[in-house]
Coordinates of N, CA and C in Angstrom, one line a residue:
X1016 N -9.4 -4.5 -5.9 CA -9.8 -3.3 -5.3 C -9.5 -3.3 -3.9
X1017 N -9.3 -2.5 -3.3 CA -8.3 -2.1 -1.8 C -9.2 -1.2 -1.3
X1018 N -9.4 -0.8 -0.4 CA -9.8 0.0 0.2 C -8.8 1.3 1.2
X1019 N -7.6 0.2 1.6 CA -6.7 1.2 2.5 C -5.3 0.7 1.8
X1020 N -4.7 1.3 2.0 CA -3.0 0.6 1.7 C -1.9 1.4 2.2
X1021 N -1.4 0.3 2.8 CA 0.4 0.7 4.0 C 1.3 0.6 2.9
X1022 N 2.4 1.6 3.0 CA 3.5 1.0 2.3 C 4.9 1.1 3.4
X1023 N 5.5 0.1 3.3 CA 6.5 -0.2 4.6 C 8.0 -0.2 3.8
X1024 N 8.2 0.6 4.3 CA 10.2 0.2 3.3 C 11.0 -0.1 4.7
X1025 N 11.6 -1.2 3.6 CA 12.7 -2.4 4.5 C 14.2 -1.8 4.6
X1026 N 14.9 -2.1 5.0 CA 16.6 -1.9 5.0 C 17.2 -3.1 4.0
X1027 N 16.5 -4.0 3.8 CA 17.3 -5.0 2.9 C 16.3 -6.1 3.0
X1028 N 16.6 -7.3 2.2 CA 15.3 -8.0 1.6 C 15.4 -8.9 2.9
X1029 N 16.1 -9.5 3.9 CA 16.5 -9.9 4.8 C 15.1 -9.6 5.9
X1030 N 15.0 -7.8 5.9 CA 14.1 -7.0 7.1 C 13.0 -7.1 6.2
X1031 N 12.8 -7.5 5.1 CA 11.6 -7.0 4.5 C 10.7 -8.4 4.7
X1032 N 11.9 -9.4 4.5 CA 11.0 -10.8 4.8 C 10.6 -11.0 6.5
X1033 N 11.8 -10.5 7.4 CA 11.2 -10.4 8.3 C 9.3 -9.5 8.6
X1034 N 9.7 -8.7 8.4 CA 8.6 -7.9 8.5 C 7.4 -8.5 8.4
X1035 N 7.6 -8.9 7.2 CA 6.5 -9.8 6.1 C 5.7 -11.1 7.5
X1036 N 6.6 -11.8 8.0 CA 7.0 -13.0 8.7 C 6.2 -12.4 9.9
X1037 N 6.5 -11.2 10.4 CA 6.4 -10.6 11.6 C 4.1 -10.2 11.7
X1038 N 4.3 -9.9 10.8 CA 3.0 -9.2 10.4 C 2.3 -10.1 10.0
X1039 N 2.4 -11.4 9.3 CA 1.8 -12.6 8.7 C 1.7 -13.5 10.3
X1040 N 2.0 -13.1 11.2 CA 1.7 -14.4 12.1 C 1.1 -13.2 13.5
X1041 N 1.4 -12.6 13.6 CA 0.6 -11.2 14.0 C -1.1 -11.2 13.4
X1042 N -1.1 -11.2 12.2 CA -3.0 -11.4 11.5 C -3.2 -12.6 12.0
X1043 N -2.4 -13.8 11.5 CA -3.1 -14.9 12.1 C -3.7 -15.0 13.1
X1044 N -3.0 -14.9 14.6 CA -3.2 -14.9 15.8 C -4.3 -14.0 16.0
X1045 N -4.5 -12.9 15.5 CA -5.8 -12.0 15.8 C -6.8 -12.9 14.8
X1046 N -7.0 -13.2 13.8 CA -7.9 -13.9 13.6 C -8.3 -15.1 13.7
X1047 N -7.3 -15.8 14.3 CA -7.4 -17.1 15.1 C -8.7 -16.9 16.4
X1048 N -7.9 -15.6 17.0 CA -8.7 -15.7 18.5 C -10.3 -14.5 18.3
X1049 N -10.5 -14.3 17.1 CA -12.0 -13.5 16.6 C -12.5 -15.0 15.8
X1050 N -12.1 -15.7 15.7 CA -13.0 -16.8 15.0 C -13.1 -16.7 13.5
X1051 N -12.4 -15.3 12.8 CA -12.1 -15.0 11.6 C -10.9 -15.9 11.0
X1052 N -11.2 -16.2 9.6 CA -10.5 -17.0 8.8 C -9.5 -16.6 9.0
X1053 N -8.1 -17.6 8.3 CA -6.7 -17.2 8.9 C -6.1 -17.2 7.3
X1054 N -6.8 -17.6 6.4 CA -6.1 -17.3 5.6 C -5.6 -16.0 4.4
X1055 N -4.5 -15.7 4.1 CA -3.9 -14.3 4.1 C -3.4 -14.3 2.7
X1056 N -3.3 -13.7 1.4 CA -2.6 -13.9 0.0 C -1.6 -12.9 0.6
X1057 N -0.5 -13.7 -0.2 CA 1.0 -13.0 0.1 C 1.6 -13.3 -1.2
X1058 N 1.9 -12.0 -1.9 CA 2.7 -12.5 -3.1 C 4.2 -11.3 -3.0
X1059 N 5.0 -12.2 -4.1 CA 6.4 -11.9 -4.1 C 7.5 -12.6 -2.4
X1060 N 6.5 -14.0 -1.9 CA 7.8 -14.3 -1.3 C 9.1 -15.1 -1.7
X1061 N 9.2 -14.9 -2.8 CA 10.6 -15.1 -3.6 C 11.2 -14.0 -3.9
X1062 N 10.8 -12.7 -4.1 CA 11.1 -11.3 -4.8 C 12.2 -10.8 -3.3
X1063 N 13.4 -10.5 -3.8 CA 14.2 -9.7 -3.2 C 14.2 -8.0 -3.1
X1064 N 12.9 -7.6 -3.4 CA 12.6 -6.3 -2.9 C 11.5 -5.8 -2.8
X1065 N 10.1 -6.9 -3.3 CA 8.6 -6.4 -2.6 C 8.1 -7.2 -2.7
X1066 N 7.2 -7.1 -1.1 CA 6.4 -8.3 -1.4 C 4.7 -7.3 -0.4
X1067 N 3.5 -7.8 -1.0 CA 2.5 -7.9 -0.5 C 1.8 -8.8 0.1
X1068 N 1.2 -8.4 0.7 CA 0.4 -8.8 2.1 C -1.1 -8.2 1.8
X1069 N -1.6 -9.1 1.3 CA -3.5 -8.5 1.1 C -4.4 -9.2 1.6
X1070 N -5.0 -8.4 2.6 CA -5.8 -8.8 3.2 C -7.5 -8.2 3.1
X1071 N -7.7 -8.5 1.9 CA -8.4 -7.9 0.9 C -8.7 -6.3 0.8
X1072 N -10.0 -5.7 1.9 CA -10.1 -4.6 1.8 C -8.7 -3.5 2.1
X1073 N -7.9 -4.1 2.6 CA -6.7 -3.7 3.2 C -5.0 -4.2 2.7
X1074 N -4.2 -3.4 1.9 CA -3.3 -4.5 1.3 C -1.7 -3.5 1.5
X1075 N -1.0 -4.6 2.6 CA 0.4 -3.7 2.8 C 1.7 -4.2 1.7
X1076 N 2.0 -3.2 1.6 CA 3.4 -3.7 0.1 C 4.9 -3.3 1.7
X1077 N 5.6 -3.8 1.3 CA 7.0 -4.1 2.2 C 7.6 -4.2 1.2
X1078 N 8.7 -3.1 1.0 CA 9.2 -2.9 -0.3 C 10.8 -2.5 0.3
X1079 N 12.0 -2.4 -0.1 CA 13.1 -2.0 -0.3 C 13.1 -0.7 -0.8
X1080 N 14.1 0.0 0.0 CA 14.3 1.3 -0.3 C 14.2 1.8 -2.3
X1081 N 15.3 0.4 -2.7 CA 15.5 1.0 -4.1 C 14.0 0.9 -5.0
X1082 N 13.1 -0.4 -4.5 CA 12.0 -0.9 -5.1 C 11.0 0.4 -5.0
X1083 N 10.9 0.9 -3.6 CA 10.6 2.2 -3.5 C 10.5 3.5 -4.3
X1084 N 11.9 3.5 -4.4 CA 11.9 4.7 -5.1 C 11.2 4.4 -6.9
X1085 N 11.8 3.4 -7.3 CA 11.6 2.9 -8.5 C 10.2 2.9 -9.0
X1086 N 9.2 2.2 -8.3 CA 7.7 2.1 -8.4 C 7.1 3.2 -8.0
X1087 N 7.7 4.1 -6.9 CA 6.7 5.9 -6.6 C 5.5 5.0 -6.5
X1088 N 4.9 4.1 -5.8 CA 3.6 3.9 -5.6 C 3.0 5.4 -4.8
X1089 N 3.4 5.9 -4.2 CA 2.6 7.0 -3.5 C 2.2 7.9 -4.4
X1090 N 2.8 8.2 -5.8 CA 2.5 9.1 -6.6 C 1.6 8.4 -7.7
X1091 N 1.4 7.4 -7.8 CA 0.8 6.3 -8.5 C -0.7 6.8 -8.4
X1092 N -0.7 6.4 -6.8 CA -1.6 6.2 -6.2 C -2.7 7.5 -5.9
X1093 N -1.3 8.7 -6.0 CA -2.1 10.1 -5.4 C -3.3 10.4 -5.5
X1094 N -3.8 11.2 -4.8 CA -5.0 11.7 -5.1 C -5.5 13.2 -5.4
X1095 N -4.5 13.8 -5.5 CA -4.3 14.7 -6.4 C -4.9 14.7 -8.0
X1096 N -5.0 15.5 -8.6 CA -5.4 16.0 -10.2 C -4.3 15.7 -11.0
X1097 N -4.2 15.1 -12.0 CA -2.6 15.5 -12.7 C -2.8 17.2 -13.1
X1098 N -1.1 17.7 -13.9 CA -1.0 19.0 -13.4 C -2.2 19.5 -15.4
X1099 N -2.5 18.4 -15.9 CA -3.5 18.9 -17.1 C -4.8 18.9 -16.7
X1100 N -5.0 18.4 -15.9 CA -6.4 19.3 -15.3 C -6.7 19.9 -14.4
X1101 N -5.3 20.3 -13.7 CA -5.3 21.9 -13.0 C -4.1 22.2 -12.5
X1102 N -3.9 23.3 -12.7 CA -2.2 23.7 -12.2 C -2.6 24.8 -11.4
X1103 N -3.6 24.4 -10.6 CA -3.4 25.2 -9.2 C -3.3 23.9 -8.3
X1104 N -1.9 23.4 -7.5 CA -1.6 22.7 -7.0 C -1.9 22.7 -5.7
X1105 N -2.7 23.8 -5.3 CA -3.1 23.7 -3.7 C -4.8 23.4 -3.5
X1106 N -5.0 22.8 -4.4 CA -6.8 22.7 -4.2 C -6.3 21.0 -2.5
X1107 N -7.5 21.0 -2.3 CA -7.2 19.8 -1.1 C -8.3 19.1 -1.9
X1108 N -8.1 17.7 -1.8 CA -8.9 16.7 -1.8 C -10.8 16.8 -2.1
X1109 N -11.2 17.2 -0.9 CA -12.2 17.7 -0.6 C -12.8 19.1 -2.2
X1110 N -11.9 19.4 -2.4 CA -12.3 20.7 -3.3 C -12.1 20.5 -4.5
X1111 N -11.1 19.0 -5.1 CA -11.3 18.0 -6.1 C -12.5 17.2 -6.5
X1112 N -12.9 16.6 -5.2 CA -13.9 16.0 -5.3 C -15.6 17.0 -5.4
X1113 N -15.1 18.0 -4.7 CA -16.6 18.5 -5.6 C -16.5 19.4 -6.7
X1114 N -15.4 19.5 -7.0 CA -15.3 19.8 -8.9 C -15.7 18.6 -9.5
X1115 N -15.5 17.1 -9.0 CA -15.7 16.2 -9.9 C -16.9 15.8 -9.6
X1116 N -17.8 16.1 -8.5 CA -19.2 16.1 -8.4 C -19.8 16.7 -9.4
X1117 N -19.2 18.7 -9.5 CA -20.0 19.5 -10.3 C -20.1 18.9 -11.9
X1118 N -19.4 17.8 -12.4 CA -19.1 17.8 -13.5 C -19.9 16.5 -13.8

């Protein structure tokens, strides 16, 4: 379970590991100097087009343009209705959620 989640697309698995590299020693150093633990789960650093970075309540994916498109996490993830429990596509968030209160 996650609480927030980044999604970062790379130019090539090259930028993606940088990234990864860039951001992985970036957390450390802030939680080095808060007294907070340093250790970080990182999976897919072998994968040539995504890798995560979870830092529990908070988890960033660094993905490749093609891995991107491929997986649609953003539509995955939406928070939207699918279109069988309503095809009026302009309700907002807020006016989903208290339909699913009323219910």
């Amino acid at each position: 379970w996650t609480a927030k989640m980044v999604i970062a697309e790379a130019k090539s698995t090259r930028h993606m590991r940088s990234i990864a590299e860039g951001l992985l020693k970036a957390i450390k150093e802030r939680n080095r100097a808060k007294g907070s633990p340093t250790g970080i789960n990182v999976d897919g650093r072998e994968s040539d087009d995504w890798m995560v970075v979870d830092l529990g309540s908070f988890i960033i994916h660094i993905m490749t343009s093609e891995a991107r498109k491929a997986y649609d996490l953003e539509k995955l993830w939406s928070t939207q209705q699918s279109p069988v429990e309503s095809t009026d596509t302009t309700e907002t968030d807020s006016e989903i959620d208290m339909q699913e209160k009323k219910q």
